[in-house]
GROMACS .gro file of N, CA, C and O in nm:
model
  484
    1MET      N    1   2.248  -0.724  -1.423
    1MET     CA    2   2.259  -0.636  -1.264
    1MET      C    3   2.105  -0.655  -1.230
    1MET      O    4   1.989  -0.721  -1.290
    2THR      N    5   2.120  -0.748  -1.078
    2THR     CA    6   1.977  -0.788  -0.988
    2THR      C    7   1.903  -0.639  -0.991
    2THR      O    8   1.998  -0.478  -0.937
    3PRO      N    9   1.753  -0.615  -0.990
    3PRO     CA   10   1.743  -0.514  -0.950
    3PRO      C   11   1.711  -0.497  -0.791
    3PRO      O   12   1.744  -0.532  -0.706
    4SER      N   13   1.692  -0.371  -0.819
    4SER     CA   14   1.703  -0.269  -0.656
    4SER      C   15   1.619  -0.365  -0.574
    4SER      O   16   1.479  -0.378  -0.631
    5TYR      N   17   1.561  -0.354  -0.441
    5TYR     CA   18   1.485  -0.417  -0.333
    5TYR      C   19   1.411  -0.353  -0.323
    5TYR      O   20   1.248  -0.364  -0.376
    6SER      N   21   1.389  -0.180  -0.392
    6SER     CA   22   1.299  -0.045  -0.355
    6SER      C   23   1.258  -0.079  -0.492
    6SER      O   24   1.101  -0.069  -0.499
    7LYS      N   25   1.293  -0.131  -0.638
    7LYS     CA   26   1.212  -0.135  -0.749
    7LYS      C   27   1.163  -0.284  -0.778
    7LYS      O   28   1.031  -0.235  -0.833
    8ILE      N   29   1.180  -0.411  -0.649
    8ILE     CA   30   1.070  -0.484  -0.645
    8ILE      C   31   0.971  -0.421  -0.617
    8ILE      O   32   0.840  -0.499  -0.619
    9MET      N   33   0.988  -0.422  -0.438
    9MET     CA   34   0.867  -0.349  -0.368
    9MET      C   35   0.772  -0.248  -0.450
    9MET      O   36   0.609  -0.263  -0.451
   10SER      N   37   0.829  -0.183  -0.529
   10SER     CA   38   0.718  -0.095  -0.621
   10SER      C   39   0.651  -0.159  -0.723
   10SER      O   40   0.567  -0.119  -0.762
   11ALA      N   41   0.753  -0.262  -0.764
   11ALA     CA   42   0.638  -0.357  -0.898
   11ALA      C   43   0.547  -0.414  -0.818
   11ALA      O   44   0.427  -0.413  -0.840
   12ALA      N   45   0.561  -0.486  -0.706
   12ALA     CA   46   0.448  -0.513  -0.631
   12ALA      C   47   0.358  -0.451  -0.571
   12ALA      O   48   0.239  -0.453  -0.616
   13THR      N   49   0.388  -0.315  -0.525
   13THR     CA   50   0.309  -0.203  -0.493
   13THR      C   51   0.167  -0.201  -0.648
   13THR      O   52   0.085  -0.089  -0.607
   14ALA      N   53   0.221  -0.174  -0.739
   14ALA     CA   54   0.185  -0.129  -0.851
   14ALA      C   55   0.102  -0.270  -0.893
   14ALA      O   56  -0.009  -0.303  -0.959
   15GLY      N   57   0.164  -0.416  -0.895
   15GLY     CA   58   0.064  -0.468  -0.862
   15GLY      C   59  -0.102  -0.448  -0.807
   15GLY      O   60  -0.174  -0.500  -0.818
   16TYR      N   61  -0.035  -0.438  -0.663
   16TYR     CA   62  -0.178  -0.414  -0.580
   16TYR      C   63  -0.275  -0.322  -0.623
   16TYR      O   64  -0.369  -0.322  -0.607
   17ALA      N   65  -0.190  -0.168  -0.678
   17ALA     CA   66  -0.303  -0.103  -0.750
   17ALA      C   67  -0.337  -0.133  -0.820
   17ALA      O   68  -0.492  -0.104  -0.846
   18ALA      N   69  -0.326  -0.194  -0.949
   18ALA     CA   70  -0.418  -0.272  -1.020
   18ALA      C   71  -0.542  -0.383  -0.970
   18ALA      O   72  -0.645  -0.416  -0.991
   19PHE      N   73  -0.460  -0.465  -0.889
   19PHE     CA   74  -0.569  -0.514  -0.849
   19PHE      C   75  -0.673  -0.409  -0.731
   19PHE      O   76  -0.783  -0.437  -0.754
   20ALA      N   77  -0.645  -0.359  -0.673
   20ALA     CA   78  -0.782  -0.238  -0.654
   20ALA      C   79  -0.850  -0.196  -0.742
   20ALA      O   80  -0.985  -0.167  -0.661
   21LEU      N   81  -0.809  -0.131  -0.844
   21LEU     CA   82  -0.874  -0.053  -0.918
   21LEU      C   83  -0.948  -0.221  -0.992
   21LEU      O   84  -1.072  -0.167  -1.016
   22VAL      N   85  -0.902  -0.282  -1.018
   22VAL     CA   86  -1.007  -0.421  -1.061
   22VAL      C   87  -1.088  -0.512  -0.991
   22VAL      O   88  -1.212  -0.557  -1.024
   23LYS      N   89  -1.022  -0.490  -0.856
   23LYS     CA   90  -1.110  -0.537  -0.712
   23LYS      C   91  -1.173  -0.424  -0.653
   23LYS      O   92  -1.104  -0.462  -0.509
   24PRO      N   93  -1.241  -0.345  -0.595
   24PRO     CA   94  -1.224  -0.292  -0.506
   24PRO      C   95  -1.326  -0.319  -0.411
   24PRO      O   96  -1.264  -0.244  -0.293
   25ARG      N   97  -1.385  -0.414  -0.423
   25ARG     CA   98  -1.468  -0.470  -0.290
   25ARG      C   99  -1.373  -0.525  -0.215
   25ARG      O  100  -1.425  -0.574  -0.101
   26HIS      N  101  -1.254  -0.544  -0.234
   26HIS     CA  102  -1.150  -0.637  -0.120
   26HIS      C  103  -1.142  -0.565  -0.002
   26HIS      O  104  -1.120  -0.608   0.096
   27LEU      N  105  -1.141  -0.409  -0.005
   27LEU     CA  106  -1.135  -0.366   0.091
   27LEU      C  107  -1.239  -0.343   0.204
   27LEU      O  108  -1.196  -0.396   0.278
   28GLY      N  109  -1.352  -0.345   0.144
   28GLY     CA  110  -1.507  -0.334   0.220
   28GLY      C  111  -1.521  -0.464   0.301
   28GLY      O  112  -1.520  -0.495   0.423
   29ALA      N  113  -1.486  -0.561   0.213
   29ALA     CA  114  -1.487  -0.685   0.222
   29ALA      C  115  -1.391  -0.734   0.351
   29ALA      O  116  -1.396  -0.789   0.462
   30ALA      N  117  -1.267  -0.692   0.366
   30ALA     CA  118  -1.170  -0.673   0.468
   30ALA      C  119  -1.211  -0.627   0.626
   30ALA      O  120  -1.206  -0.679   0.731
   31LEU      N  121  -1.307  -0.497   0.602
   31LEU     CA  122  -1.319  -0.435   0.708
   31LEU      C  123  -1.443  -0.464   0.783
   31LEU      O  124  -1.495  -0.451   0.874
   32THR      N  125  -1.561  -0.515   0.683
   32THR     CA  126  -1.707  -0.555   0.746
   32THR      C  127  -1.800  -0.654   0.662
   32THR      O  128  -1.745  -0.649   0.567
   33ASN      N  129  -1.860  -0.735   0.726
   33ASN     CA  130  -1.919  -0.819   0.701
   33ASN      C  131  -2.082  -0.799   0.634
   33ASN      O  132  -2.183  -0.870   0.565
   34ASN      N  133  -2.091  -0.637   0.626
   34ASN     CA  134  -2.190  -0.598   0.644
   34ASN      C  135  -2.188  -0.551   0.419
   34ASN      O  136  -2.100  -0.455   0.428
   35PRO      N  137  -2.284  -0.632   0.368
   35PRO     CA  138  -2.260  -0.579   0.222
   35PRO      C  139  -2.273  -0.475   0.194
   35PRO      O  140  -2.192  -0.383   0.082
   36VAL      N  141  -2.384  -0.412   0.246
   36VAL     CA  142  -2.398  -0.196   0.229
   36VAL      C  143  -2.253  -0.121   0.228
   36VAL      O  144  -2.251  -0.067   0.175
   37LYS      N  145  -2.241  -0.199   0.341
   37LYS     CA  146  -2.097  -0.094   0.437
   37LYS      C  147  -1.991  -0.159   0.310
   37LYS      O  148  -1.914  -0.049   0.258
   38GLN      N  149  -1.994  -0.219   0.323
   38GLN     CA  150  -1.850  -0.316   0.150
   38GLN      C  151  -1.891  -0.226   0.106
   38GLN      O  152  -1.772  -0.162   0.043
   39GLN      N  153  -1.982  -0.155   0.012
   39GLN     CA  154  -1.985  -0.073  -0.110
   39GLN      C  155  -1.907   0.029  -0.067
   39GLN      O  156  -1.854   0.115  -0.182
   40ARG      N  157  -1.954   0.113   0.075
   40ARG     CA  158  -1.863   0.269   0.066
   40ARG      C  159  -1.709   0.270   0.062
   40ARG      O  160  -1.660   0.366   0.087
   41TYR      N  161  -1.657   0.163   0.077
   41TYR     CA  162  -1.568   0.170   0.083
   41TYR      C  163  -1.460   0.102  -0.075
   41TYR      O  164  -1.330   0.129  -0.128
   42ASP      N  165  -1.535   0.080  -0.160
   42ASP     CA  166  -1.520   0.048  -0.310
   42ASP      C  167  -1.406   0.178  -0.402
   42ASP      O  168  -1.320   0.215  -0.421
   43LEU      N  169  -1.534   0.314  -0.327
   43LEU     CA  170  -1.432   0.460  -0.339
   43LEU      C  171  -1.295   0.454  -0.301
   43LEU      O  172  -1.169   0.516  -0.372
   44VAL      N  173  -1.286   0.398  -0.162
   44VAL     CA  174  -1.211   0.397  -0.101
   44VAL      C  175  -1.058   0.354  -0.199
   44VAL      O  176  -0.976   0.347  -0.208
   45ALA      N  177  -1.078   0.234  -0.250
   45ALA     CA  178  -0.987   0.127  -0.293
   45ALA      C  179  -0.970   0.213  -0.420
   45ALA      O  180  -0.831   0.183  -0.523
   46ARG      N  181  -1.054   0.231  -0.477
   46ARG     CA  182  -1.038   0.330  -0.630
   46ARG      C  183  -0.938   0.425  -0.622
   46ARG      O  184  -0.849   0.504  -0.722
   47LEU      N  185  -0.936   0.516  -0.498
   47LEU     CA  186  -0.816   0.628  -0.515
   47LEU      C  187  -0.671   0.568  -0.437
   47LEU      O  188  -0.597   0.647  -0.504
   48PHE      N  189  -0.716   0.417  -0.377
   48PHE     CA  190  -0.547   0.358  -0.371
   48PHE      C  191  -0.519   0.342  -0.451
   48PHE      O  192  -0.389   0.360  -0.486
   49GLY      N  193  -0.595   0.308  -0.595
   49GLY     CA  194  -0.526   0.246  -0.707
   49GLY      C  195  -0.452   0.352  -0.770
   49GLY      O  196  -0.281   0.293  -0.753
   50PRO      N  197  -0.475   0.470  -0.822
   50PRO     CA  198  -0.389   0.526  -0.917
   50PRO      C  199  -0.272   0.583  -0.771
   50PRO      O  200  -0.191   0.603  -0.861
   51ARG      N  201  -0.296   0.578  -0.637
   51ARG     CA  202  -0.179   0.687  -0.557
   51ARG      C  203  -0.130   0.569  -0.575
   51ARG      O  204  -0.026   0.617  -0.576
   52ASP      N  205  -0.144   0.458  -0.534
   52ASP     CA  206  -0.065   0.351  -0.556
   52ASP      C  207   0.037   0.344  -0.667
   52ASP      O  208   0.140   0.298  -0.663
   53LEU      N  209  -0.031   0.374  -0.758
   53LEU     CA  210   0.066   0.329  -0.909
   53LEU      C  211   0.126   0.404  -0.920
   53LEU      O  212   0.217   0.397  -1.000
   54ALA      N  213   0.122   0.565  -0.868
   54ALA     CA  214   0.187   0.718  -0.925
   54ALA      C  215   0.292   0.635  -0.854
   54ALA      O  216   0.431   0.706  -0.906
   55VAL      N  217   0.269   0.626  -0.691
   55VAL     CA  218   0.416   0.618  -0.610
   55VAL      C  219   0.499   0.519  -0.678
   55VAL      O  220   0.660   0.508  -0.663
   56SER      N  221   0.468   0.417  -0.732
   56SER     CA  222   0.513   0.312  -0.742
   56SER      C  223   0.577   0.312  -0.852
   56SER      O  224   0.705   0.305  -0.926
   57THR      N  225   0.553   0.438  -1.002
   57THR     CA  226   0.581   0.415  -1.114
   57THR      C  227   0.685   0.537  -1.063
   57THR      O  228   0.809   0.544  -1.145
   58LEU      N  229   0.685   0.649  -0.961
   58LEU     CA  230   0.793   0.696  -0.904
   58LEU      C  231   0.948   0.641  -0.899
   58LEU      O  232   1.009   0.673  -0.932
   59ALA      N  233   0.884   0.594  -0.825
   59ALA     CA  234   0.983   0.512  -0.747
   59ALA      C  235   1.088   0.387  -0.876
   59ALA      O  236   1.186   0.383  -0.896
   60LEU      N  237   1.042   0.371  -0.995
   60LEU     CA  238   1.049   0.233  -1.074
   60LEU      C  239   1.094   0.303  -1.190
   60LEU      O  240   1.238   0.254  -1.238
   61LEU      N  241   1.084   0.445  -1.183
   61LEU     CA  242   1.147   0.519  -1.312
   61LEU      C  243   1.222   0.619  -1.256
   61LEU      O  244   1.255   0.760  -1.316
   62ALA      N  245   1.257   0.646  -1.098
   62ALA     CA  246   1.326   0.737  -1.076
   62ALA      C  247   1.483   0.733  -1.129
   62ALA      O  248   1.550   0.651  -1.156
   63PRO      N  249   1.520   0.897  -1.110
   63PRO     CA  250   1.649   0.898  -1.224
   63PRO      C  251   1.797   0.881  -1.135
   63PRO      O  252   1.879   0.830  -1.167
   64SER      N  253   1.770   0.851  -1.027
   64SER     CA  254   1.870   0.805  -0.915
   64SER      C  255   1.812   0.739  -0.797
   64SER      O  256   1.675   0.742  -0.770
   65ALA      N  257   1.901   0.657  -0.724
   65ALA     CA  258   1.892   0.597  -0.617
   65ALA      C  259   1.797   0.719  -0.494
   65ALA      O  260   1.711   0.648  -0.416
   66ALA      N  261   1.860   0.854  -0.534
   66ALA     CA  262   1.781   0.965  -0.385
   66ALA      C  263   1.635   0.988  -0.466
   66ALA      O  264   1.590   0.957  -0.327
   67ALA      N  265   1.640   0.945  -0.498
   67ALA     CA  266   1.495   0.997  -0.558
   67ALA      C  267   1.407   0.880  -0.608
   67ALA      O  268   1.322   0.901  -0.511
   68ARG      N  269   1.436   0.733  -0.590
   68ARG     CA  270   1.389   0.665  -0.577
   68ARG      C  271   1.343   0.591  -0.385
   68ARG      O  272   1.236   0.593  -0.375
   69GLU      N  273   1.444   0.619  -0.353
   69GLU     CA  274   1.398   0.655  -0.181
   69GLU      C  275   1.315   0.718  -0.117
   69GLU      O  276   1.255   0.707  -0.031
   70GLN      N  277   1.307   0.847  -0.162
   70GLN     CA  278   1.187   0.951  -0.158
   70GLN      C  279   1.082   0.876  -0.169
   70GLN      O  280   1.020   0.905  -0.102
   71ALA      N  281   1.075   0.825  -0.262
   71ALA     CA  282   0.913   0.782  -0.323
   71ALA      C  283   0.900   0.654  -0.260
   71ALA      O  284   0.794   0.646  -0.180
   72MET      N  285   1.000   0.604  -0.168
   72MET     CA  286   0.983   0.458  -0.144
   72MET      C  287   0.934   0.553   0.022
   72MET      O  288   0.851   0.471   0.080
   73TRP      N  289   0.982   0.616   0.087
   73TRP     CA  290   0.985   0.675   0.185
   73TRP      C  291   0.809   0.765   0.175
   73TRP      O  292   0.754   0.753   0.258
   74ALA      N  293   0.751   0.817   0.129
   74ALA     CA  294   0.659   0.822   0.062
   74ALA      C  295   0.553   0.748   0.020
   74ALA      O  296   0.442   0.732   0.150
   75ARG      N  297   0.576   0.603  -0.019
   75ARG     CA  298   0.491   0.479   0.006
   75ARG      C  299   0.472   0.451   0.177
   75ARG      O  300   0.372   0.426   0.207
   76VAL      N  301   0.594   0.443   0.265
   76VAL     CA  302   0.618   0.428   0.369
   76VAL      C  303   0.480   0.505   0.448
   76VAL      O  304   0.386   0.472   0.546
   77ALA      N  305   0.490   0.624   0.457
   77ALA     CA  306   0.438   0.709   0.530
   77ALA      C  307   0.276   0.705   0.442
   77ALA      O  308   0.166   0.734   0.555
   78LEU      N  309   0.212   0.652   0.316
   78LEU     CA  310   0.100   0.658   0.294
   78LEU      C  311   0.055   0.513   0.372
   78LEU      O  312  -0.076   0.528   0.338
   79ASP      N  313   0.119   0.428   0.370
   79ASP     CA  314   0.117   0.282   0.443
   79ASP      C  315   0.080   0.353   0.580
   79ASP      O  316  -0.046   0.281   0.647
   80LEU      N  317   0.123   0.344   0.636
   80LEU     CA  318   0.089   0.407   0.811
   80LEU      C  319  -0.047   0.525   0.836
   80LEU      O  320  -0.034   0.504   0.906
   81ALA      N  321  -0.058   0.610   0.730
   81ALA     CA  322  -0.140   0.667   0.697
   81ALA      C  323  -0.291   0.591   0.692
   81ALA      O  324  -0.416   0.602   0.744
   82ASP      N  325  -0.235   0.496   0.608
   82ASP     CA  326  -0.370   0.404   0.605
   82ASP      C  327  -0.419   0.318   0.688
   82ASP      O  328  -0.498   0.264   0.743
   83ALA      N  329  -0.323   0.235   0.802
   83ALA     CA  330  -0.312   0.211   0.941
   83ALA      C  331  -0.366   0.291   1.007
   83ALA      O  332  -0.477   0.284   1.088
   84VAL      N  333  -0.363   0.371   1.049
   84VAL     CA  334  -0.426   0.468   1.141
   84VAL      C  335  -0.554   0.500   1.071
   84VAL      O  336  -0.643   0.544   1.135
   85LEU      N  337  -0.586   0.548   0.985
   85LEU     CA  338  -0.748   0.545   0.911
   85LEU      C  339  -0.829   0.446   0.939
   85LEU      O  340  -0.899   0.477   0.954
   86LEU      N  341  -0.767   0.347   0.844
   86LEU     CA  342  -0.868   0.192   0.842
   86LEU      C  343  -0.871   0.126   0.953
   86LEU      O  344  -1.002   0.061   0.984
   87ALA      N  345  -0.794   0.119   1.056
   87ALA     CA  346  -0.795   0.034   1.157
   87ALA      C  347  -0.889   0.064   1.149
   87ALA      O  348  -0.992  -0.058   1.290
   88PRO      N  349  -0.922   0.205   1.247
   88PRO     CA  350  -1.030   0.206   1.325
   88PRO      C  351  -1.229   0.143   1.283
   88PRO      O  352  -1.297   0.177   1.343
   89GLU      N  353  -1.208   0.148   1.105
   89GLU     CA  354  -1.351   0.127   1.093
   89GLU      C  355  -1.370  -0.017   1.112
   89GLU      O  356  -1.426  -0.064   1.029
   90GLY      N  357  -1.256  -0.079   1.094
   90GLY     CA  358  -1.279  -0.286   1.084
   90GLY      C  359  -1.379  -0.288   1.209
   90GLY      O  360  -1.355  -0.288   1.309
   91ARG      N  361  -1.459  -0.345   1.142
   91ARG     CA  362  -1.608  -0.411   1.248
   91ARG      C  363  -1.627  -0.544   1.191
   91ARG      O  364  -1.670  -0.620   1.296
   92ALA      N  365  -1.546  -0.643   1.166
   92ALA     CA  366  -1.534  -0.748   1.111
   92ALA      C  367  -1.485  -0.840   1.205
   92ALA      O  368  -1.357  -0.760   1.203
   93LYS      N  369  -1.498  -0.974   1.258
   93LYS     CA  370  -1.381  -0.994   1.316
   93LYS      C  371  -1.286  -0.976   1.270
   93LYS      O  372  -1.238  -1.087   1.187
   94GLY      N  373  -1.145  -0.979   1.323
   94GLY     CA  374  -1.047  -1.003   1.320
   94GLY      C  375  -0.998  -0.876   1.181
   94GLY      O  376  -0.900  -0.909   1.148
   95ALA      N  377  -1.072  -0.821   1.118
   95ALA     CA  378  -1.054  -0.680   1.062
   95ALA      C  379  -0.952  -0.597   1.078
   95ALA      O  380  -0.865  -0.520   1.023
   96LYS      N  381  -0.946  -0.529   1.201
   96LYS     CA  382  -0.852  -0.439   1.214
   96LYS      C  383  -0.750  -0.547   1.274
   96LYS      O  384  -0.615  -0.429   1.194
   97ALA      N  385  -0.688  -0.615   1.297
   97ALA     CA  386  -0.561  -0.734   1.315
   97ALA      C  387  -0.516  -0.712   1.104
   97ALA      O  388  -0.389  -0.691   1.128
   98LYS      N  389  -0.690  -0.748   1.027
   98LYS     CA  390  -0.594  -0.764   0.942
   98LYS      C  391  -0.548  -0.657   0.858
   98LYS      O  392  -0.424  -0.637   0.758
   99VAL      N  393  -0.601  -0.537   0.903
   99VAL     CA  394  -0.548  -0.407   0.870
   99VAL      C  395  -0.463  -0.364   0.862
   99VAL      O  396  -0.368  -0.341   0.779
  100LEU      N  397  -0.435  -0.395   0.975
  100LEU     CA  398  -0.287  -0.346   1.046
  100LEU      C  399  -0.207  -0.446   1.006
  100LEU      O  400  -0.035  -0.407   1.008
  101GLY      N  401  -0.177  -0.562   1.012
  101GLY     CA  402  -0.103  -0.660   0.915
  101GLY      C  403  -0.064  -0.580   0.786
  101GLY      O  404   0.061  -0.617   0.794
  102ALA      N  405  -0.195  -0.566   0.696
  102ALA     CA  406  -0.109  -0.569   0.623
  102ALA      C  407  -0.066  -0.413   0.586
  102ALA      O  408   0.059  -0.444   0.530
  103THR      N  409  -0.095  -0.328   0.619
  103THR     CA  410  -0.030  -0.209   0.597
  103THR      C  411   0.095  -0.191   0.701
  103THR      O  412   0.189  -0.105   0.627
  104LEU      N  413   0.098  -0.209   0.792
  104LEU     CA  414   0.264  -0.225   0.881
  104LEU      C  415   0.316  -0.324   0.754
  104LEU      O  416   0.445  -0.288   0.805
  105SER      N  417   0.305  -0.457   0.773
  105SER     CA  418   0.388  -0.532   0.724
  105SER      C  419   0.455  -0.464   0.592
  105SER      O  420   0.532  -0.478   0.579
  106TRP      N  421   0.346  -0.413   0.512
  106TRP     CA  422   0.427  -0.376   0.343
  106TRP      C  423   0.504  -0.244   0.390
  106TRP      O  424   0.601  -0.205   0.308
  107ALA      N  425   0.471  -0.138   0.502
  107ALA     CA  426   0.505  -0.047   0.520
  107ALA      C  427   0.681  -0.067   0.556
  107ALA      O  428   0.764  -0.044   0.549
  108SER      N  429   0.706  -0.129   0.674
  108SER     CA  430   0.810  -0.259   0.746
  108SER      C  431   0.915  -0.309   0.575
  108SER      O  432   1.015  -0.280   0.600
  109LEU      N  433   0.865  -0.380   0.515
  109LEU     CA  434   0.866  -0.427   0.395
  109LEU      C  435   0.955  -0.307   0.331
  109LEU      O  436   1.081  -0.359   0.235
  110ASN      N  437   0.880  -0.197   0.280
  110ASN     CA  438   0.918  -0.146   0.184
  110ASN      C  439   1.057  -0.008   0.318
  110ASN      O  440   1.175  -0.019   0.227
  111VAL      N  441   1.025  -0.071   0.408
  111VAL     CA  442   1.178   0.019   0.510
  111VAL      C  443   1.286  -0.091   0.507
  111VAL      O  444   1.416  -0.026   0.435
  112ALA      N  445   1.282  -0.215   0.478
  112ALA     CA  446   1.402  -0.330   0.500
  112ALA      C  447   1.461  -0.298   0.328
  112ALA      O  448   1.577  -0.332   0.319
  113ALA      N  449   1.334  -0.259   0.229
  113ALA     CA  450   1.382  -0.243   0.067
  113ALA      C  451   1.495  -0.166   0.079
  113ALA      O  452   1.597  -0.110   0.005
  114ILE      N  453   1.428  -0.006   0.174
  114ILE     CA  454   1.518   0.103   0.156
  114ILE      C  455   1.674   0.095   0.261
  114ILE      O  456   1.719   0.117   0.138
  115LEU      N  457   1.679   0.054   0.297
  115LEU     CA  458   1.806  -0.013   0.426
  115LEU      C  459   1.918  -0.059   0.328
  115LEU      O  460   1.986  -0.065   0.350
  116ALA      N  461   1.827  -0.231   0.304
  116ALA     CA  462   1.909  -0.308   0.204
  116ALA      C  463   1.945  -0.227   0.105
  116ALA      O  464   2.076  -0.278   0.039
  117ASP      N  465   1.863  -0.155   0.016
  117ASP     CA  466   1.920  -0.074  -0.118
  117ASP      C  467   2.070   0.036  -0.068
  117ASP      O  468   2.155   0.043  -0.124
  118ARG      N  469   2.038   0.119   0.061
  118ARG     CA  470   2.144   0.138   0.103
  118ARG      C  471   2.292   0.103   0.177
  118ARG      O  472   2.391   0.109   0.076
  119LYS      N  473   2.286  -0.031   0.143
  119LYS     CA  474   2.385  -0.178   0.192
  119LYS      C  475   2.439  -0.167   0.088
  119LYS      O  476   2.543  -0.200   0.097
  120ALA      N  477   2.391  -0.225   0.012
  120ALA     CA  478   2.395  -0.217  -0.141
  120ALA      C  479   2.503  -0.176  -0.205
  120ALA      O  480   2.594  -0.155  -0.355
  121ARG      N  481   2.451  -0.056  -0.165
  121ARG     CA  482   2.485   0.136  -0.285
  121ARG      C  483   2.716   0.110  -0.276
  121ARG      O  484   2.755   0.069  -0.151
   0.00000   0.00000   0.00000
């Protein structure tokens, strides 16, 4: 049986969560060229790791398609909130575009996965 698109996206999100915990500086480096200011975003990235791991685990282990979909919608909401909160922080050239590209693309992929799984049912 082929895994659902939502499970695939949730596994990818879990991968990002691990990356955020192992290399938290990625966020600050995307937002600013200033090394001192980059360090300030390490805490945010360290918060993303457990948060994203928790939501992706909920989606992966959901007892039903409806529960998985709810976790996926939570993921979309978090991505949109990240876009709203982090885009204004972008100081490096192209930083706002990077943040919006990553967050809005991820939200869109999750919505696409939800819709594809609905269609497959």
